């Protein structure tokens, strides 16, 4: 039985050479761990001798210490009687405004589309959560291009086809799905909602769709898998650890727990520069880390804090090893050109996700939807169209987006942020309504396109002549600034 | 003779199990009808035991109860003496502003183009009417693309041709029209003006053009047909009812009444998601319906309230049946690709309207004007160019738009919203002036193009190289936000 | 000798049936002229019995009454002693602001480019003058396209060529010009400056360039021709009068007076709808006319007021007649396609101006610069490149624009509005500085392009791949409105 | 020993005919020099009889008088005791705001990218310095196009390649560089920071990259060369003087001092019209010059003030002469088309910089990056790809820009303004951090692209289909102004 330690005793261990921290009632001696903390020592030192639970919990799964640190770091339990109620910090103007937005947010029933959820989330999320979720790489061109690219595909509806009954069900890696859509893996779900990724698990069950469990979830794998109901299928997303033993253990555990597919992230040998996220640390005491000097600190922001274990040396030959340790179908997440999709097929993968990681990795990489036609053509050329499932994620906001992806050959699309925003704003019910809305839109779209089932949706239903056209406009400010805009009689001065 | 019932008696029947409503002096027992009301029970229950005329009238044709409900629902007439003058509701800030705009709107003579009418309508229409009229599907891309597409067609004027006399008259389905333009069918005209669609009928007579009578008019068919003067031709627009008996009766009535063409709407197996319209119900007590729960209510907004009878199983073979029940020329309204135009010809139709329903059905469907050249080429290929009349609607705001459509092969264009806006702002006189303006512009355009008659207008007068070019711009906010814009000496700081 | 009439006497003739007006000291009986006035009777009736000089002078050349009306309308001279000083009207807020802008305008030396003059003119011009000068047809797309089109041509500079000496002189219709640029004809110069078009004449002399004298000048032909110094060449722009006798007289007079070219305007069988100009009449008592009823008045605005004499029946065969009455070289102003340029050559013209009348006639007509390469190719095809001079007007604002036109085959460009703006802001000195600036830019451009003389400028110096690319962008407001723009550290909230 | 002169004595020589000026303690008689001063006499006369050091120092290298004027102009030293402390001028509102921005600028560690530095520089630079550094030619289209062009190139990342180790080192003209980037020559560095170009020298050493020393530096050549540490390589940028003797002396001195390459600027036979810079003189007493009359003064602004010595007659044959006077490799800076790159090769140059001088010379010239593929193809065609090094400057702001240039064949990119902005905001440390950030981005980019070394970067990694597509959009203000934008529930009125 762990000894009971007074808060006063803990408070003595408050420096770099002797650093105890209280986390959820337990006392840990993290002195030796300081130099190893992926997010740096400073953020731990901020709580040396104190209770760090409030900063720790939204970022870390509850089992992370048990999994990663030796048992002996646990010194004991803090004596609750000795813990003083922390003087509540006076919230900032910004935080007060956020709380007001939170308390006056529109009723769930008023959410009519994915943009609605994003607009609410922008108001109610804590700023570091918003920064982490919403940010993209560099100038966020690819972040926005992901949705914009769908806007260069137009639809060609057909008429006078019986569309009384619409069936949008399909299969993904052989598993049934009520709509060609799965919930993509995203990190740090508890930043947005106390129940974190489990909200998504439960909503996936309600809607009979498949959730991909993230390596970097802030709920534990067991919590997420445990939230699934009997027979509910899930996939597992993997960041490959430099230590292949850990990787192997994680993969075997996922397979043993019944996961139906292994999605290996291949677009993140290093997590991207997301400047909105990086800026957070400067104006927020609660930031995940403090900078340590004048030169560039390459571990800035939440993204980098959680990713130092990822192996940048991962290569094609490693796929063979994965096939030796698991029977789960293997899908490469983050393929960005036709050549690599063909390689994935040749290395024996069952699928690829055309993805740029939600615009969070390399700015100016193209959208998955733009790459899709090239990939399908290349697979056709090697006779592999039906042997490799192709998914697309990034930028999906409307059922017309899903329709376009399916028409171009995708088996399904992955959706991430929109459901995070729904979850952060309204919890599980929010996610369910978001999916309701997408299904409502999908039924409408399939009906108006004259395609009552998924297999009726073909290449001929979409027009992609402009898909590869990217432009940049240099505005003629001289002309535009002296031009006297037209007005109407009702608005003499616009 | 109907019994006289006191208002106090009516007031007792004020709940779901016993629901009487006064409508225009008559008392109806709507208890059994509650579950069948296309717009839901709630909006009726709001007026249970009370007078619902003010909410009922702008949405429903006056004969709708007689047509759709059994005679026995009419319980009697309310005793006028017992009706208390309703305490006038205090109008909202928004409504007061609207009334002020209404009373200070510019004189009709200041309206110089279609935009002027729209700007006035935006200010003087009740907000639910504006939402219903102006809204489009989803993100309203197609709504705006409809006009924008005309902007990708440029004109090639010819010179030194005698244009002293301009003749813009033509025929549509064999009927004379003073300009290649007809008034397209639009629903719920009384939302905008007490005389509703009859304003359009009368203005059509003044201008010697043809009106298409809508199925979902808020005036009755007889009222609209009755407003036509001797010899004034009209077409009939049809939403096909699931109950083909009703459909047949409606078609036969139209033919008997002298309608010269049957325009069957084929782009609306289900009416679209128009979110501006859907949002109305949340912030307005007078909204057409209240939501009934947390999950998506698929009958939201005015559009869906009025459309549940439409048959989503309508198919090509049904065209044969239509040909068996009417001699009117049959035109398919809502064709969106060349293949379906050819099919329409092969199934014996006399015309097609290239239309996406004013951008109100499926977002990202292309504009009619963009499809037109493909359709004409396909008809040429099957030798049908002169055997099928092709019309275009959507986005027409200027006579140059009409000219472009005619040059590309359209027999005429349909105009809807601009005339609704003119009607809502200034009644029949507004519609007449709008048509005056279009004719004035058309005379100018034909003169400056060197095409004195409609048949002089040819494919060589327009340049369509860019018609299929759609782009989306992802702005470089980083660069643009730090750039220091040029200024002029007269405006040192712009 | 004309009788002296008292103002009191004049004041008695103050109605439709008996209408005397004082104009610059003379008294006219305009009763019979009322129905013939191109701008309508009302504007005259406003001054019935009064002195109308202030409204008359900026619009009409001083000799117009003598030229157009019978001598007997002149009743006599007003007795100056009897004229009461008009109670000065209290100027409007808008006019006061204008006067303030006028008095505080930047010194001329601060004008650095054509935009600077336009920005000043916008502030100091009377609003009806600004409306008349700046307006374009319909939605003013072509108005702006004229300059924007130059922006789709890029330059290909060459290096290491001796550019110490730059010679930009050339010839136009055989006459020397110090730069490939002439002053194009524009109407109503006295709206902008009391000396009207004579400012341009004098500045043309200073700069050794050629002015085109407009038919619709507000100075008389004799005044303008008289302002020219010995040996200064001018061209004459002609609107063809329905009465060919008048036309012939005008042409013969121009030739006799020494004009070196006849520019026949062929793009204006009817003057365009310029809505900014048309709107003027509604909010300004000094407007040129009042509306006369509810239906469209087709003579609205200054443009239409002055143009009713133009012959819409002018045709190719008339060119032969022109050649029979004058030896001046004939140039067609307003050619808008290659076919008509070839016809002009075949009918014996010496030149064409590729022009859309400054965007004032037909919206969606292309810019002259866009048409230029097609025209040159067509002339090449018939062996006429060196036999027909081709000019371009519309949108020229920078010397790079002039360079682009010359590189594509134009002999010169015409410039209109920019010089009007310079004239309206600073009179003759303004025009001279504007031309100075263009020459300064031209020297720089030729030096940096590696083309020391005009004949060194060739097709290979410009890149026109995008010249025919016109696009329209339909913005995704949904995405853009929820997107959280990036900020910089220095500007946390942009 | 120089005589000591009292300030009172100096004050007597205060006019055009007798003009003494104190500069850094020395007294000069500039009377004879007045007409020769490149920036005009007025700016000198402003300080006649006074101390002009504050205006002189940021513009001129300290040795300029010794180098250019006869020794006798130095009259003596001013007696410091007699110098009155100048009454401090009351700073303008604008200057006070600048000082406030200066004192409250964000800490250096918050700078995350090049835009951040530019945003700070915009706030803390004196306005004439900002105008000089930031301005471009004419309408600044090319200025912005330079970066925008990179945005028309997209990346094609490859996956599953071992990117644990990234090596971005390369060579430039045979000299090692830690990244394919050199510091390009820019003028007047002391406008931004008292240590001027020496900041760049020191930061170049820290980062093991190469600085190009500018002819128009405001530090002397010896100062800059002296700031280099042992073994630090530098290049020398040359504006060719009309007096070839001076040119020869300068070149020989650079070579003797160890410079490793001679970059001859060929795009500036005359320095460009930069209107932001030109406007400075009008509203600032401290302006470099005052205007001298009404006609255009062709030496306006800082750019022109410093450039009158440049030879506009420089031509290809002169390259032979340069080869005769130096063994340094010769690079032409400012090549703008493939033909001239081939000529450079044929004339024996070792390299070319594809550059439009940062958009400061000829507006509408294309960006270097756009020209690069044409140049590489042309060099391939003559077998010279490996015999001529090609560099690109202009618009580089992100490591993805560097990557794109390298992928298209550039040996390195030049960076100018971004480092000036970093230097002006934070001195040497700012430049070092800017380079840190670019290296951090470059490491990320190379890792995510799957290219661990520079030679792994190939043409196949970039997509350039849209690189030559330039468009200009003419907005449809009519449609857009009446359109009622969509809103979300959370933001009912956007």
Coordinates of C-alpha atoms in Angstrom, one line a residue, chain B residues 10-193:
Chain B
X10 CA -63.5 27.5 -30.7
X11 CA -61.0 28.3 -28.0
X12 CA -61.9 25.2 -26.1
X13 CA -60.6 23.0 -28.9
X14 CA -57.0 23.9 -28.3
X15 CA -54.9 20.8 -28.1
X16 CA -53.4 17.8 -29.9
X17 CA -56.4 15.6 -29.2
X18 CA -59.0 18.2 -30.1
X19 CA -57.8 20.9 -32.5
X20 CA -60.0 23.5 -34.1
X21 CA -58.5 26.4 -36.1
X22 CA -60.2 29.5 -37.6
X23 CA -59.1 30.2 -41.2
X24 CA -60.5 33.2 -43.0
X25 CA -63.8 33.1 -41.0
X26 CA -64.3 29.3 -41.3
X27 CA -63.8 26.9 -38.4
X28 CA -61.9 23.6 -39.2
X29 CA -61.4 20.6 -37.1
X30 CA -57.9 19.6 -38.0
X31 CA -57.3 17.0 -35.2
X32 CA -57.1 14.1 -37.7
X33 CA -55.0 16.1 -40.1
X34 CA -52.2 16.9 -37.6
X35 CA -50.0 13.9 -38.4
X36 CA -50.4 14.4 -42.2
X37 CA -49.5 18.1 -42.4
X38 CA -46.5 18.3 -44.6
X39 CA -45.0 21.1 -42.5
X40 CA -45.6 19.2 -39.3
X41 CA -48.2 19.3 -36.5
X42 CA -46.6 22.0 -34.4
X43 CA -47.3 24.9 -36.6
X44 CA -51.0 24.0 -36.6
X45 CA -51.0 23.5 -32.9
X46 CA -49.7 26.9 -32.4
X47 CA -53.1 28.2 -33.6
X48 CA -55.2 25.5 -32.0
X49 CA -58.4 27.3 -30.7
X50 CA -57.4 30.5 -32.4
X51 CA -57.4 32.3 -35.7
X52 CA -54.5 31.1 -37.9
X53 CA -55.3 33.0 -41.0
X54 CA -52.3 35.3 -40.9
X55 CA -49.9 32.4 -40.9
X56 CA -51.9 30.3 -43.3
X57 CA -52.6 32.7 -46.1
X58 CA -49.2 33.7 -47.5
X59 CA -48.3 30.0 -47.8
X60 CA -51.4 28.3 -49.0
X61 CA -53.6 28.8 -52.0
X62 CA -57.1 29.6 -50.9
X63 CA -58.6 26.4 -52.3
X64 CA -56.2 24.0 -50.7
X65 CA -58.4 22.7 -47.9
X66 CA -61.3 22.1 -50.2
X67 CA -59.0 20.3 -52.6
X68 CA -57.1 18.1 -50.1
X69 CA -59.3 17.5 -47.0
X70 CA -62.7 16.0 -46.6
X71 CA -65.6 18.4 -46.4
X72 CA -66.5 17.4 -42.9
X73 CA -63.5 19.1 -41.4
X74 CA -65.3 22.4 -41.9
X75 CA -67.2 22.7 -38.6
X76 CA -68.8 26.0 -39.4
X77 CA -68.3 29.8 -39.5
X78 CA -67.0 31.8 -36.7
X79 CA -69.3 34.4 -35.3
X80 CA -67.5 37.6 -36.2
X81 CA -69.0 39.5 -33.4
X82 CA -67.3 37.2 -30.9
X83 CA -63.8 37.6 -32.4
X84 CA -61.8 39.9 -30.3
X85 CA -59.4 42.1 -32.1
X86 CA -56.1 40.5 -31.5
X87 CA -53.8 42.6 -29.4
X88 CA -51.4 43.7 -32.0
X89 CA -48.0 42.1 -31.4
X90 CA -45.3 44.6 -30.8
X91 CA -43.2 44.4 -33.9
X92 CA -39.5 43.5 -33.5
X93 CA -36.7 45.9 -34.1
X94 CA -36.0 44.1 -37.3
X95 CA -39.6 44.4 -38.4
X96 CA -39.7 48.1 -37.6
X97 CA -36.6 48.6 -39.7
X98 CA -38.3 46.7 -42.5
X99 CA -41.4 48.8 -42.3
X100 CA -39.2 51.9 -42.4
X101 CA -37.4 50.6 -45.5
X102 CA -40.8 49.8 -47.0
X103 CA -42.1 53.3 -46.5
X104 CA -39.0 55.0 -47.7
X105 CA -38.1 52.8 -50.6
X106 CA -37.0 54.6 -53.8
X107 CA -39.6 55.5 -56.4
X108 CA -40.1 52.9 -59.0
X109 CA -38.6 55.1 -61.7
X110 CA -35.2 54.8 -60.0
X111 CA -35.0 51.1 -60.6
X112 CA -32.4 50.8 -63.4
X113 CA -31.7 47.1 -63.5
X114 CA -32.5 43.8 -61.9
X115 CA -30.0 44.4 -59.0
X116 CA -31.9 47.4 -58.0
X117 CA -35.0 45.4 -57.4
X118 CA -33.2 42.8 -55.5
X119 CA -31.6 45.4 -53.2
X120 CA -35.0 46.9 -52.5
X121 CA -36.6 43.4 -52.0
X122 CA -33.9 42.5 -49.5
X123 CA -35.0 45.5 -47.4
X124 CA -38.7 45.4 -47.7
X125 CA -39.5 41.7 -47.7
X126 CA -40.4 40.0 -44.5
X127 CA -37.5 38.0 -43.4
X128 CA -39.0 34.6 -43.9
X129 CA -40.1 35.6 -47.4
X130 CA -36.6 36.9 -48.2
X131 CA -35.1 33.6 -46.8
X132 CA -37.4 31.5 -48.9
X133 CA -37.0 33.4 -52.1
X134 CA -33.3 34.2 -52.0
X135 CA -32.0 30.9 -50.5
X136 CA -30.0 28.3 -52.4
X137 CA -28.8 24.8 -51.6
X138 CA -25.9 24.2 -49.1
X139 CA -23.2 26.8 -49.5
X140 CA -25.0 28.6 -52.3
X141 CA -22.2 28.1 -54.8
X142 CA -24.4 27.0 -57.6
X143 CA -26.8 29.8 -56.7
X144 CA -24.1 32.4 -57.5
X145 CA -22.4 30.4 -60.2
X146 CA -25.6 30.6 -62.2
X147 CA -25.0 34.3 -62.9
X148 CA -21.2 34.1 -62.7
X149 CA -21.2 31.6 -65.5
X150 CA -22.6 34.2 -67.9
X151 CA -19.5 36.3 -66.9
X152 CA -17.3 33.7 -68.6
X153 CA -18.9 34.4 -71.9
X154 CA -17.7 37.4 -73.8
X155 CA -19.3 39.2 -76.7
X156 CA -18.0 39.9 -80.2
X157 CA -19.8 42.9 -81.6
X158 CA -20.0 43.5 -85.3
X159 CA -20.1 47.0 -86.8
X160 CA -21.5 49.0 -89.7
X161 CA -24.7 46.9 -89.9
X162 CA -28.0 48.8 -90.2
X163 CA -29.5 48.5 -86.7
X164 CA -32.1 51.3 -87.0
X165 CA -34.9 48.8 -86.4
X166 CA -34.6 46.1 -83.7
X167 CA -37.0 43.2 -83.6
X168 CA -36.6 41.0 -80.6
X169 CA -39.8 38.9 -81.0
X170 CA -39.7 35.2 -81.2
X171 CA -41.8 32.1 -80.6
X172 CA -41.8 29.6 -77.7
X173 CA -43.4 26.2 -78.3
X174 CA -45.1 27.9 -81.2
X175 CA -46.5 30.8 -79.2
X176 CA -45.5 34.4 -79.9
X177 CA -43.3 36.2 -77.4
X178 CA -42.2 39.8 -77.7
X179 CA -38.7 38.8 -76.4
X180 CA -37.0 35.4 -75.9
X181 CA -37.9 35.3 -72.3
X182 CA -40.7 33.6 -70.3
X183 CA -41.7 34.0 -66.6
X184 CA -40.5 30.8 -64.9
X185 CA -42.6 29.1 -62.2
X186 CA -41.8 30.0 -58.6
X187 CA -43.6 29.1 -55.5
X188 CA -45.3 31.0 -52.7
X189 CA -45.9 34.3 -54.5
X190 CA -48.1 35.7 -51.8
X191 CA -45.2 35.8 -49.4
X192 CA -44.0 38.8 -51.4
X193 CA -47.2 40.5 -52.4

